[in-house]
Short mmCIF file of C-alpha atoms and ligand atoms in Angstrom, two decimals:
data_model
loop_
_atom_site.label_atom_id
_atom_site.label_comp_id
_atom_site.label_asym_id
_atom_site.label_seq_id
_atom_site.Cartn_x
_atom_site.Cartn_y
_atom_site.Cartn_z
CA MET A 288 -271.98 185.55 24.86
CA SER A 289 -270.40 186.35 28.71
CA GLU A 290 -273.17 188.35 29.43
CA ARG A 291 -275.52 185.19 28.92
CA ALA A 292 -276.70 183.00 32.05
CA PRO A 293 -274.09 180.31 33.05
CA VAL A 294 -274.43 176.64 32.48
CA LEU A 295 -272.97 174.04 34.20
CA THR A 296 -273.42 170.83 32.11
CA VAL A 297 -273.67 167.35 33.34
CA ASP A 298 -273.10 164.77 30.69
CA GLY A 299 -272.65 161.06 30.87
CA PRO A 300 -273.81 157.44 30.40
CA GLY A 301 -277.29 156.32 32.24
CA GLY A 302 -276.91 155.67 36.25
CA ALA A 303 -274.17 157.64 36.71
CA GLY A 304 -276.28 159.86 39.13
CA LYS A 305 -276.29 162.94 36.26
CA GLY A 306 -279.92 163.18 37.63
CA THR A 307 -279.47 163.29 41.38
CA ILE A 308 -276.33 165.35 41.32
CA SER A 309 -277.48 167.59 38.64
CA ARG A 310 -280.96 168.87 41.53
CA LEU A 311 -279.02 168.49 43.98
CA ILE A 312 -276.68 171.30 42.78
CA ALA A 313 -279.56 173.36 41.09
CA GLU A 314 -281.05 173.27 44.49
CA ARG A 315 -277.87 174.32 45.88
CA LEU A 316 -277.11 177.14 43.49
CA GLY A 317 -280.82 178.33 43.04
CA TRP A 318 -280.32 177.43 39.44
CA HIS A 319 -282.55 176.02 36.92
CA LEU A 320 -282.24 172.48 35.81
CA LEU A 321 -282.99 170.80 32.33
CA ASP A 322 -283.38 167.26 32.39
CA SER A 323 -282.86 166.61 28.34
CA GLY A 324 -283.72 163.02 28.80
CA ALA A 325 -286.80 163.46 30.07
CA LEU A 326 -287.49 165.09 26.27
CA TYR A 327 -286.95 162.21 24.85
CA ARG A 328 -288.76 159.98 26.83
CA LEU A 329 -291.83 162.08 26.32
CA THR A 330 -291.12 162.10 22.70
CA ALA A 331 -291.07 158.18 22.63
CA LEU A 332 -294.35 158.40 25.29
CA ALA A 333 -296.33 160.70 22.97
CA ALA A 334 -295.49 159.06 19.86
CA GLY A 335 -296.93 155.82 21.99
CA LYS A 336 -300.09 157.73 22.80
CA HIS A 337 -300.32 159.06 19.08
CA ASP A 338 -299.73 155.41 17.31
CA VAL A 339 -296.42 156.84 15.58
CA ALA A 340 -293.98 153.98 15.24
CA LEU A 341 -290.49 154.68 16.44
CA ASP A 342 -288.75 153.89 12.88
CA ASP A 343 -291.04 156.79 11.31
CA GLU A 344 -288.48 159.70 11.33
CA PRO A 345 -290.43 162.48 9.86
CA ALA A 346 -293.58 161.74 12.12
CA LEU A 347 -291.44 161.48 15.31
CA ALA A 348 -289.74 164.65 14.58
CA ALA A 349 -293.12 166.52 14.36
CA ILE A 350 -294.24 165.36 17.48
CA ALA A 351 -291.18 166.49 19.22
CA GLU A 352 -291.67 169.91 17.69
CA ALA A 353 -295.09 170.34 18.85
CA LEU A 354 -294.55 168.22 22.15
CA ASP A 355 -297.14 169.94 24.46
CA VAL A 356 -294.96 169.78 27.79
CA VAL A 357 -295.23 171.73 31.55
CA PHE A 358 -292.74 171.01 34.35
CA LEU A 359 -293.69 172.21 37.36
CA ALA A 360 -291.67 172.63 40.12
CA GLU A 361 -293.90 172.45 43.05
CA GLU A 362 -292.99 172.00 46.98
CA GLY A 363 -290.39 169.36 47.01
CA GLU A 364 -291.70 167.47 43.53
CA ALA A 365 -290.98 168.39 40.24
CA ARG A 366 -294.04 166.99 38.18
CA ILE A 367 -294.34 166.59 34.58
CA LEU A 368 -297.31 167.18 32.35
CA LEU A 369 -297.65 165.82 28.81
CA GLU A 370 -301.24 166.98 26.94
CA GLY A 371 -301.98 168.18 30.32
CA GLU A 372 -301.61 164.47 31.78
CA ASP A 373 -299.31 163.72 34.07
CA ALA A 374 -296.36 161.54 33.15
CA THR A 375 -293.86 162.05 36.00
CA ARG A 376 -293.81 158.67 36.57
CA THR A 377 -294.76 156.83 33.05
CA ILE A 378 -291.80 158.24 31.66
CA ARG A 379 -289.38 156.46 33.73
CA THR A 380 -290.00 153.09 33.01
CA GLU A 381 -287.63 150.83 31.24
CA GLN A 382 -289.94 150.36 28.44
CA VAL A 383 -290.02 154.45 27.59
CA GLY A 384 -286.14 154.50 28.47
CA ASP A 385 -285.83 152.08 25.47
CA ALA A 386 -288.08 153.65 23.25
CA ALA A 387 -286.20 157.14 24.14
CA SER A 388 -282.74 156.12 23.36
CA ARG A 389 -284.15 155.03 19.38
CA VAL A 390 -286.20 158.26 19.25
CA ALA A 391 -282.89 159.91 20.36
CA SER A 392 -280.89 158.06 17.60
CA LEU A 393 -282.82 160.15 14.97
CA PRO A 394 -281.22 163.65 13.61
CA THR A 395 -284.50 165.17 13.08
CA VAL A 396 -285.50 164.45 16.24
CA ARG A 397 -282.72 165.73 17.87
CA GLU A 398 -282.71 169.33 16.13
CA ALA A 399 -286.53 169.27 16.77
CA LEU A 400 -285.61 169.67 20.49
CA LEU A 401 -282.43 172.18 20.51
CA LYS A 402 -284.16 175.54 20.95
CA ARG A 403 -286.57 173.86 23.73
CA GLN A 404 -283.45 172.91 25.60
CA ARG A 405 -281.74 176.03 24.95
CA ASP A 406 -284.47 178.40 26.17
CA PHE A 407 -283.92 176.65 29.81
CA ARG A 408 -280.68 178.70 29.59
CA GLN A 409 -282.13 181.75 31.93
CA ALA A 410 -280.58 183.99 35.04
CA PRO A 411 -279.09 182.91 37.55
CA GLY A 412 -277.69 179.59 35.50
CA LEU A 413 -278.41 176.32 34.35
CA VAL A 414 -277.71 172.87 35.30
CA ALA A 415 -278.15 170.67 32.05
CA ASP A 416 -278.12 166.93 32.36
CA GLY A 417 -278.28 164.81 29.50
CA ARG A 418 -275.36 163.62 26.72
CA ASP A 419 -274.78 166.31 24.69
CA MET A 420 -275.37 169.32 26.60
CA GLY A 421 -271.26 170.04 26.69
CA THR A 422 -270.65 168.80 22.71
CA VAL A 423 -274.09 170.39 21.19
CA VAL A 424 -276.85 172.31 23.13
CA PHE A 425 -274.58 174.58 25.41
CA THR A 426 -270.92 174.55 23.73
CA ASP A 427 -269.96 177.37 25.11
CA ALA A 428 -271.02 176.52 29.09
CA PRO A 429 -268.34 177.70 31.40
CA LEU A 430 -268.19 174.15 33.07
CA LYS A 431 -268.42 171.09 31.74
CA ILE A 432 -268.71 167.81 33.69
CA PHE A 433 -268.47 163.90 32.42
CA LEU A 434 -269.77 161.84 34.97
CA THR A 435 -269.00 157.92 34.54
CA ALA A 436 -269.02 154.89 36.94
CA SER A 437 -268.90 150.80 36.13
CA ALA A 438 -271.52 149.23 34.22
CA GLU A 439 -271.63 147.15 37.47
CA GLU A 440 -272.12 149.79 39.49
CA ARG A 441 -274.75 151.55 37.22
CA ALA A 442 -276.66 148.08 37.77
CA HIS A 443 -276.44 147.88 40.93
CA ARG A 444 -277.73 151.39 41.50
CA ARG A 445 -280.48 150.97 39.58
CA GLN A 446 -281.61 147.73 41.00
CA ARG A 447 -281.30 149.29 44.55
CA GLN A 448 -284.01 152.09 43.13
CA LEU A 449 -286.07 149.64 41.44
CA ARG A 450 -286.70 147.82 44.89
CA GLU A 451 -287.23 150.89 46.43
CA ALA A 452 -290.34 151.48 43.98
CA GLY A 453 -291.43 147.60 45.01
CA VAL A 454 -289.95 146.27 41.19
CA ASP A 455 -287.56 143.31 41.64
CA ALA A 456 -285.52 143.06 38.48
CA SER A 457 -282.19 140.84 38.54
CA LEU A 458 -278.75 142.07 38.11
CA SER A 459 -277.64 140.50 35.11
CA SER A 460 -280.70 141.65 33.02
CA LEU A 461 -279.94 144.80 34.62
CA LEU A 462 -276.40 144.82 33.30
CA LYS A 463 -277.74 143.65 29.82
CA GLU A 464 -280.07 146.98 29.08
CA ILE A 465 -277.73 148.93 30.66
CA GLN A 466 -274.90 147.61 27.80
CA ALA A 467 -276.88 147.72 25.38
CA ARG A 468 -278.08 151.36 25.64
CA ASP A 469 -274.66 152.38 26.21
CA ALA A 470 -273.55 151.11 23.00
CA ARG A 471 -276.94 152.83 21.44
CA ASP A 472 -275.98 156.06 22.93
CA MET A 473 -272.02 155.78 22.16
CA GLN A 474 -272.74 154.72 18.21
CA ARG A 475 -275.27 156.53 17.19
CA SER A 476 -273.78 158.95 14.20
CA VAL A 477 -275.50 162.13 15.88
CA ALA A 478 -274.31 163.61 19.15
CA PRO A 479 -272.90 160.41 20.02
CA LEU A 480 -272.29 159.86 23.82
CA VAL A 481 -268.33 161.13 24.29
CA PRO A 482 -267.11 163.84 26.62
CA ALA A 483 -266.46 167.41 25.34
CA ASP A 484 -262.59 168.41 24.91
CA ASP A 485 -263.24 170.75 27.53
CA ALA A 486 -264.82 168.43 29.82
CA ILE A 487 -263.64 167.38 33.20
CA GLU A 488 -264.65 163.79 33.69
CA LEU A 489 -265.25 162.19 37.38
CA ASP A 490 -265.75 158.69 37.89
CA THR A 491 -268.46 157.96 40.73
CA THR A 492 -268.03 154.44 40.86
CA SER A 493 -266.56 154.70 44.51
CA LEU A 494 -268.04 158.25 45.33
CA THR A 495 -271.16 158.98 47.55
CA ILE A 496 -273.59 161.43 46.33
CA PRO A 497 -272.19 164.14 48.50
CA GLU A 498 -268.50 163.50 48.04
CA VAL A 499 -269.69 164.21 44.21
CA VAL A 500 -271.94 167.38 45.06
CA ASP A 501 -268.58 168.70 46.92
CA ARG A 502 -266.34 168.58 44.40
CA LEU A 503 -268.63 170.08 41.61
CA THR A 504 -269.26 172.52 44.08
CA GLU A 505 -265.27 173.26 44.83
CA LEU A 506 -265.15 173.23 40.55
CA LEU A 507 -267.73 175.85 40.50
CA ALA A 508 -266.13 177.95 43.23
CA GLN A 509 -262.77 177.98 40.90
CA ARG A 510 -264.67 179.22 38.18
CA GLY A 511 -265.78 181.80 40.10
CA LEU A 512 -269.46 180.61 39.04
CA ALA A 513 -270.66 179.85 43.17
CA SER A 514 -269.03 180.38 46.56
CA ASP A 515 -268.04 176.96 48.08
CA THR A 516 -269.49 177.13 51.35
O1 DC B 648 -280.90 160.04 30.70
P1 DC B 648 -282.37 159.17 30.20
O2 DC B 648 -282.06 157.60 30.81
O3 DC B 648 -283.67 159.76 30.65
O4 DC B 648 -282.46 159.58 28.84
C1 DC B 648 -282.84 158.69 27.94
C2 DC B 648 -282.69 158.20 26.50
O5 DC B 648 -282.69 160.06 25.89
C3 DC B 648 -281.51 157.96 26.47
O6 DC B 648 -281.37 156.27 25.75
C4 DC B 648 -280.37 158.59 25.87
C5 DC B 648 -281.20 159.78 25.41
N1 DC B 648 -280.88 161.26 25.99
C6 DC B 648 -279.85 162.03 24.83
O7 DC B 648 -279.56 161.17 23.58
N2 DC B 648 -279.28 163.13 24.71
C7 DC B 648 -279.56 163.62 25.60
N3 DC B 648 -279.09 165.11 25.97
C8 DC B 648 -280.29 162.88 26.79
C9 DC B 648 -280.86 161.70 26.59
#
């Protein structure tokens, strides 16, 4: 086990900053990056393309198993191809996010995506972003982080993100969506969103992105996983 590439798991609710923080840490360390939420989003998108209902578990598990996806890391931009078509932006819509959360509650879909996620573990290391990275997928990770932020702060962050993309959304509707998705992710019977027993919890409500990155770099250095300079 100790010869396996190290993994930093970053779990937590949507909007806590996992995606941005994981990308920045992976860039700083030169490690690989797994955006596991993208796999659930892609499964939901593929289901839509193939007219599969979101409660047809056997058909959804087959879609997850056979998912034809390519992650491209091009200069400064990561692109995702689903069945040869660019899905980078399409998977980020609220509609696909909501469908992904439903698909992610199905045990056989989660099972079908397990190996694909574990295959990302390659030298020199992996930053794995998701909900169950530390509790299910990489239980032996040498550093597990659980990032949180208040639901209100996460709604604000989402509103800013949407504004930058030219989309107007009310804070109250975003807050409601975030709370509904949190409830679904935390209450599902399989791989619910909970911190691993050995995870370090970090509340980012009043922290800036560089402050969070610095804190994680310190923790990695303390575990001998990276230098903190
Ligand atoms: O992080 P995200 O918003 O892209 O994730 C989309 C959905 O997928 C979210 O509702 C929770 C689910 N998900 C999951 O169940 N397990 C993961 N490891 C990652 C995401």
